[in-house]
Tab-separated table of C-alpha atoms and ligand atoms in Angstrom:
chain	number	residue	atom	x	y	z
A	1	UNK	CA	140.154	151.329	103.601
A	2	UNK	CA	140.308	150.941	100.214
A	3	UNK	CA	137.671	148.600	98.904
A	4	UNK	CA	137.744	147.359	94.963
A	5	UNK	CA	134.504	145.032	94.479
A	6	UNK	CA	131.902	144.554	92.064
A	7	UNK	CA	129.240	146.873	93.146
A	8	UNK	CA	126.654	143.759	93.860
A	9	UNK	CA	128.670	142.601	96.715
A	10	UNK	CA	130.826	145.716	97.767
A	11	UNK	CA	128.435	146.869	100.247
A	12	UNK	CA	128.550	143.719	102.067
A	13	UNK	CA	131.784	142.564	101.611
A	14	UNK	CA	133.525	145.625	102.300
A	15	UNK	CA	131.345	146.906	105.632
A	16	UNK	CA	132.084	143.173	106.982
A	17	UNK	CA	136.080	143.866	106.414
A	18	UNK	CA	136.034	147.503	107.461
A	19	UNK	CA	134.163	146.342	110.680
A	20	UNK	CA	137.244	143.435	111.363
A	21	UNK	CA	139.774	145.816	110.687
A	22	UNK	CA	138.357	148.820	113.073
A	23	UNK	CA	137.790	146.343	116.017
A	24	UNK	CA	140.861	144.622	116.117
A	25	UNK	CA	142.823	148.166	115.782
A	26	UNK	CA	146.239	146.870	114.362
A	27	UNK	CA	144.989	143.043	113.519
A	28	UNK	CA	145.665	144.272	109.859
A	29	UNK	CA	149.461	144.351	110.624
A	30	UNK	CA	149.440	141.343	113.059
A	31	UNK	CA	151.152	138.339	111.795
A	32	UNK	CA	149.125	134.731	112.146
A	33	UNK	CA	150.983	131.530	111.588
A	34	UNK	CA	151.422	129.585	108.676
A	35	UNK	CA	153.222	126.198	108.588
A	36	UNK	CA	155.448	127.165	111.575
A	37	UNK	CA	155.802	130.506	110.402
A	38	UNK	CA	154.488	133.621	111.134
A	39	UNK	CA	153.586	136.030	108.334
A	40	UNK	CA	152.305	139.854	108.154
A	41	UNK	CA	148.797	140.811	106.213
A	42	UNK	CA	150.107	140.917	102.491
A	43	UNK	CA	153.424	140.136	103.432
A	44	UNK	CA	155.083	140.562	100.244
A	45	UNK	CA	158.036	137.889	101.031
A	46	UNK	CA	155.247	134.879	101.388
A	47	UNK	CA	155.999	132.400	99.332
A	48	UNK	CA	153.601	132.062	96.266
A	49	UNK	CA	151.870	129.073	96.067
A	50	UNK	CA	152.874	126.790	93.373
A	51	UNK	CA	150.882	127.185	89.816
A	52	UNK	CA	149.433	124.099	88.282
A	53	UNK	CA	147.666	123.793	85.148
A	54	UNK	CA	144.163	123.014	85.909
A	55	UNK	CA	142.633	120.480	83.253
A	56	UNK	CA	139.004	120.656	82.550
A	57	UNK	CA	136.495	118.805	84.573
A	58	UNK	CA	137.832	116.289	86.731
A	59	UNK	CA	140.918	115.637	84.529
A	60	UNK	CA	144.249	115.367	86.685
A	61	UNK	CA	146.078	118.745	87.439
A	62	UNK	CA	149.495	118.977	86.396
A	63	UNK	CA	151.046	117.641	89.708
A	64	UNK	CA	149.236	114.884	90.491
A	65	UNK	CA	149.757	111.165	89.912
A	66	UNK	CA	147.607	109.623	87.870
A	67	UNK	CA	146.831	106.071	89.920
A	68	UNK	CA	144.598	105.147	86.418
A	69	UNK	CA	144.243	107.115	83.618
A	70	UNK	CA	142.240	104.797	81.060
A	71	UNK	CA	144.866	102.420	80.067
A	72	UNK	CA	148.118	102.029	82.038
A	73	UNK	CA	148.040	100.033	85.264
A	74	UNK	CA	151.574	99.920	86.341
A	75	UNK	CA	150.752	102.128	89.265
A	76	UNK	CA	148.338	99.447	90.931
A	77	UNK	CA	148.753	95.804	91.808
A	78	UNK	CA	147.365	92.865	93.471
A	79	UNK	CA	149.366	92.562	96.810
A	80	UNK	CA	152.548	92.016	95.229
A	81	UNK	CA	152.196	91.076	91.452
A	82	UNK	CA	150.823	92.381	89.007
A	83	UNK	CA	147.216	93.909	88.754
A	84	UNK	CA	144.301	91.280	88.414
A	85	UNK	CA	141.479	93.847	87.315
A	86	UNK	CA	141.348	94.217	84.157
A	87	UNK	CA	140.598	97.140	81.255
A	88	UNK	CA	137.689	97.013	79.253
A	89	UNK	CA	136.971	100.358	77.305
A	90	UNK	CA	139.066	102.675	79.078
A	91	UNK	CA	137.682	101.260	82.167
A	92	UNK	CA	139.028	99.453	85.050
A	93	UNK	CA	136.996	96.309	85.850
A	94	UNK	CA	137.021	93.710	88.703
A	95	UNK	CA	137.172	90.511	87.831
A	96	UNK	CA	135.085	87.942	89.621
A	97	UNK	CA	137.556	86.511	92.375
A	98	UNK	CA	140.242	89.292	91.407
A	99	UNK	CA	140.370	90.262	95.338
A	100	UNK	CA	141.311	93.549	96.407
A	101	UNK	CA	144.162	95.764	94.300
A	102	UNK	CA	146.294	98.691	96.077
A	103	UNK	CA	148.419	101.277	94.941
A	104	UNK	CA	151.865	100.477	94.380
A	105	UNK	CA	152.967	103.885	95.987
A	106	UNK	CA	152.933	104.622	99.414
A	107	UNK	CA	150.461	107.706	100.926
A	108	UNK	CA	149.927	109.741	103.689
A	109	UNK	CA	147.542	112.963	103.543
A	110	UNK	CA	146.290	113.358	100.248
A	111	UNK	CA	143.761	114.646	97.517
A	112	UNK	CA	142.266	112.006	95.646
A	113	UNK	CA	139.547	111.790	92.461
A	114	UNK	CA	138.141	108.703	91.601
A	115	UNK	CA	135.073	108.002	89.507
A	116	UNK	CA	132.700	104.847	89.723
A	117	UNK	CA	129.862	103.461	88.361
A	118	UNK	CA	127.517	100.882	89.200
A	119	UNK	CA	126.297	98.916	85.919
A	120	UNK	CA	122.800	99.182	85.468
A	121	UNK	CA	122.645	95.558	85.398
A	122	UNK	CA	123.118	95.168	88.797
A	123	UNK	CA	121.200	94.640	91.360
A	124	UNK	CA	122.066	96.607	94.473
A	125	UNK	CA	120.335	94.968	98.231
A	126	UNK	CA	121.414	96.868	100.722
A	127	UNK	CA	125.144	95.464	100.952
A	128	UNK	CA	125.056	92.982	98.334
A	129	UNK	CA	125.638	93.893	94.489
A	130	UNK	CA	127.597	97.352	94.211
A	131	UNK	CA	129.413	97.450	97.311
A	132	UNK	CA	133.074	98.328	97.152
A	133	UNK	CA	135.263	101.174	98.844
A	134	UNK	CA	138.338	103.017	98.838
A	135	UNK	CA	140.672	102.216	101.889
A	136	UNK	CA	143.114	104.997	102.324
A	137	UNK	CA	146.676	104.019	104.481
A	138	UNK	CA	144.389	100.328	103.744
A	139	UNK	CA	142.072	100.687	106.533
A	140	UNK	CA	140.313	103.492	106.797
A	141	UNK	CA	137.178	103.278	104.355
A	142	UNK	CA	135.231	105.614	102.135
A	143	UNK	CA	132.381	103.359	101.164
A	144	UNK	CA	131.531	103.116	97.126
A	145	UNK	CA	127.915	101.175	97.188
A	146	UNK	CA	124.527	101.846	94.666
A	147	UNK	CA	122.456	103.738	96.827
A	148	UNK	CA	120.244	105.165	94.113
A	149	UNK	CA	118.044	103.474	94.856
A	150	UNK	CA	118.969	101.155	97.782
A	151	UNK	CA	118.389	101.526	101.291
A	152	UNK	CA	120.661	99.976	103.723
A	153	UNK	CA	122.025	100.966	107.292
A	154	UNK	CA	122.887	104.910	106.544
A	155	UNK	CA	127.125	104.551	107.867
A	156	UNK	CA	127.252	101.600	105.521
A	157	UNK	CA	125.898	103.575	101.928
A	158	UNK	CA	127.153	106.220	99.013
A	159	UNK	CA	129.900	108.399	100.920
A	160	UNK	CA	129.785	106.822	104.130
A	161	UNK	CA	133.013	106.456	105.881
A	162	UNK	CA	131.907	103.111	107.028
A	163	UNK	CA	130.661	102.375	110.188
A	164	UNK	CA	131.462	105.671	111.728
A	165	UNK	CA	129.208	108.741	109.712
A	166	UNK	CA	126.863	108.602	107.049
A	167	UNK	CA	126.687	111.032	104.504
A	168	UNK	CA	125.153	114.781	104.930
A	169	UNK	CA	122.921	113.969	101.764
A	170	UNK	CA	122.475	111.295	99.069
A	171	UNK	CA	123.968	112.486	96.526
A	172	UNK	CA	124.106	109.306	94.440
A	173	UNK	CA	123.828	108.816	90.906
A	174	UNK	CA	121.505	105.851	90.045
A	175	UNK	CA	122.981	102.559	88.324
A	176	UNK	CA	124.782	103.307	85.077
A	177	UNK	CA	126.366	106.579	85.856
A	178	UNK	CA	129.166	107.626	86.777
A	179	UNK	CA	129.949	109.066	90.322
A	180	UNK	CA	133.007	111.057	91.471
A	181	UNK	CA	134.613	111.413	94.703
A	182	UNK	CA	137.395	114.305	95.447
A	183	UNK	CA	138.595	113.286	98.934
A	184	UNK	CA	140.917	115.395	101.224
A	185	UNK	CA	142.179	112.595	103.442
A	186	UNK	CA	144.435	113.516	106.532
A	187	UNK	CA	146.241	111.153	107.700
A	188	UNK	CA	146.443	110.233	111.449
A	189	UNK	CA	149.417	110.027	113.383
A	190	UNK	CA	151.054	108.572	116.662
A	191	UNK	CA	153.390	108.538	119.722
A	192	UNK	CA	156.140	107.029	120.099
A	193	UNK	CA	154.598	104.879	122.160
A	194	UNK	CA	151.914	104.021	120.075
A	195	UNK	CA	149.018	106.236	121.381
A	196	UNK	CA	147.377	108.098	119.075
A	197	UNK	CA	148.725	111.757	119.007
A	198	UNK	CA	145.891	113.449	116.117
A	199	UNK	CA	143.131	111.649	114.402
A	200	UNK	CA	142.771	111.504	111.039
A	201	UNK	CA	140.348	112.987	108.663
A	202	UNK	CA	138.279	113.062	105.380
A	203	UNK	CA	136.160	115.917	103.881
A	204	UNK	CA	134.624	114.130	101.120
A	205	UNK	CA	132.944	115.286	97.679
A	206	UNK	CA	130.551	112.904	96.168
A	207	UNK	CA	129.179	114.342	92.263
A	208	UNK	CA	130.224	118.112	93.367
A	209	UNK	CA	128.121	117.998	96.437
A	210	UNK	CA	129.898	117.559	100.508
A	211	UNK	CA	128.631	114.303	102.066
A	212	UNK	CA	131.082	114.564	104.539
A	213	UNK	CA	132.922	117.907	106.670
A	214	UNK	CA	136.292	117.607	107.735
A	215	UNK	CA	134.912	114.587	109.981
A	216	UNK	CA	137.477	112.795	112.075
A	217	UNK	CA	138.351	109.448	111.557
A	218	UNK	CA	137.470	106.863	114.505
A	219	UNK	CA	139.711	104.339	113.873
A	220	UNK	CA	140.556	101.810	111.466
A	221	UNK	CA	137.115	100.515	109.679
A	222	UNK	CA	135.262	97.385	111.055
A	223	UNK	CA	132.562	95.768	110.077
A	224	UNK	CA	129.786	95.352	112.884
A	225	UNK	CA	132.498	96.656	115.130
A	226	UNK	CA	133.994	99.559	116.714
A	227	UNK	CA	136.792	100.894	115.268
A	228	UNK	CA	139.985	101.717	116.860
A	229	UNK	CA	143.382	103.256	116.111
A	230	UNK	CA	146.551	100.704	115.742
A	231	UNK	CA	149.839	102.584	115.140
A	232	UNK	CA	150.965	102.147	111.794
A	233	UNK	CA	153.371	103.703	109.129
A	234	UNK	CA	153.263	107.590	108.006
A	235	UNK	CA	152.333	106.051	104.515
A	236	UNK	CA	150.682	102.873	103.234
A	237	UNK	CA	149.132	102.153	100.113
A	238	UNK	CA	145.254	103.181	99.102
A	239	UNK	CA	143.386	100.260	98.126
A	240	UNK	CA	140.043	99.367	96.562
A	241	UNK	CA	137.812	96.544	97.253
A	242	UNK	CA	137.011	93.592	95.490
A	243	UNK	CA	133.811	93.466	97.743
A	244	UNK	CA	132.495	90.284	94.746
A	245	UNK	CA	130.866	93.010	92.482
A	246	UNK	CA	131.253	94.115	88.932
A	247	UNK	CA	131.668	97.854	90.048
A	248	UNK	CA	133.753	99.924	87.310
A	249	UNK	CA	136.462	102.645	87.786
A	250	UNK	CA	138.020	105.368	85.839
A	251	UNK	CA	140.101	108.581	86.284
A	252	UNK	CA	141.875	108.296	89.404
A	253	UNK	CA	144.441	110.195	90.984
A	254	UNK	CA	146.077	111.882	93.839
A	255	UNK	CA	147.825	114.508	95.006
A	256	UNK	CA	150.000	114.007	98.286
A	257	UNK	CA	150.261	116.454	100.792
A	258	UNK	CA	151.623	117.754	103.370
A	259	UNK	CA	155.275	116.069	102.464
B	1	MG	MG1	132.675	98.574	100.825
């Protein structure tokens, strides 16, 4: 077998494929499936994945939607009218009272960034002061709370999905900085009848770091509750909470998939 690596991990790298390929015999010719359809090793006639121009850091890629980019709101709103947060500096603010807002668009699976920062002037106890939270299909919630410091039940802080799994780690910025999330969200699905056919599920990035691993989704989130599946639609809007906290936003947007 040819094996082109830099010599640092060749040894490795290429004893660990060389092993695969002797014990399976033929496995290097055996198709595997891919979206319904099965494809050889290096099967020339795969289609190539699309190319997208990656921005720098955290900036939206070239096929994404940007939900709010620093100015423009037109893709959110406040159940039907028009968007009650407001922007201050390039950021998105909530207004005391401004309730909940929700994207305007309709998602299923997706990939979403969002940043968000706690002001330093707040004062974060345990629930109370920096709480909000994104709620993807509107029920199923990734928690947004100051939890550097604040201790508070561990399914209910930074990167929780609430009520169901705490984070792996903390990996919370304190007060005043900002905080990103890049979300994989799969969306759940159902019978005809209303029974749940697959659980949904969320591998979640907060600041670079996994808090949470292709965990599945236990239902829609409760507070104090169990949660439970209802049927709903194959897409619904994402909202964010108005949880009665001055959190701030900035650079959010998604990427459906699986359409
Ligand atoms: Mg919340």
């Amino acid at each position: 077998m040819h094996c082109r690596l830099f010599p640092a991990v060749r040894p490795a790298v290429c004893m660990t494929v060389s092993l695969a390929v002797a014990g399976a015999g033929l496995l290097a010719f055996a198709p595997w499936q891919d979206a319904g359809k099965e494809w050889g090793v290096h099967d020339r006639a795969r289609p190539q994945p699309a190319l997208v121009t990656v921005g720098a850091c955290c900036s939206a890629p070239s096929d994404a939607k940007v939900l709010f980019g620093g100015s423009d709101l037109s893709a959110l709103q406040s159940g039907d009218g028009a968007c009650k947060w407001i922007v201050e500096n390039g950021e998105l603010c909530v207004p005391k009272g401004a309730g909940n807002i929700q994207t305007k668009d309709s998602f299923g699976s997706c990939q979403l960034h969002a940043e968000w920062m706690v002001p330093e002037s707040c004062e974060c106890e345990g629930q109370h002061g920096c709480n909000s939270g994104i709620f993807f299909m509107g029920r199923y919630e990734l928690q947004i709370l100051g939890s550097n410091p604040n201790k508070t039940y561990v399914d209910g802080m930074a990167g929780a999905m609430y009520g169901q799994y705490p984070p792996l780690v903390n990996a919370c910025k304190p007060n005043g900085q900002w905080n990103s999330y890049d979300v994989i969200f799969d969306a759940p699905s159902f019978n005809s009848d209303g029974s749940l056919k697959k659980a949904g599920t969320m591998t979640v990035l907060l600041n670079g770091v996994l808090v949470q691993n292709h965990r599945e989704i236990k239902g829609a989130t409760a507070h104090a509750a169990k949660a439970a599946y209802s049927a709903h639609a194959a897409k619904l809007p994402i909202s964010i909470q108005d949880h009665g906290d001055p959190l701030r936003f900035r650079n959010i947007w998604i990427r459906s998939l699986g359409d």
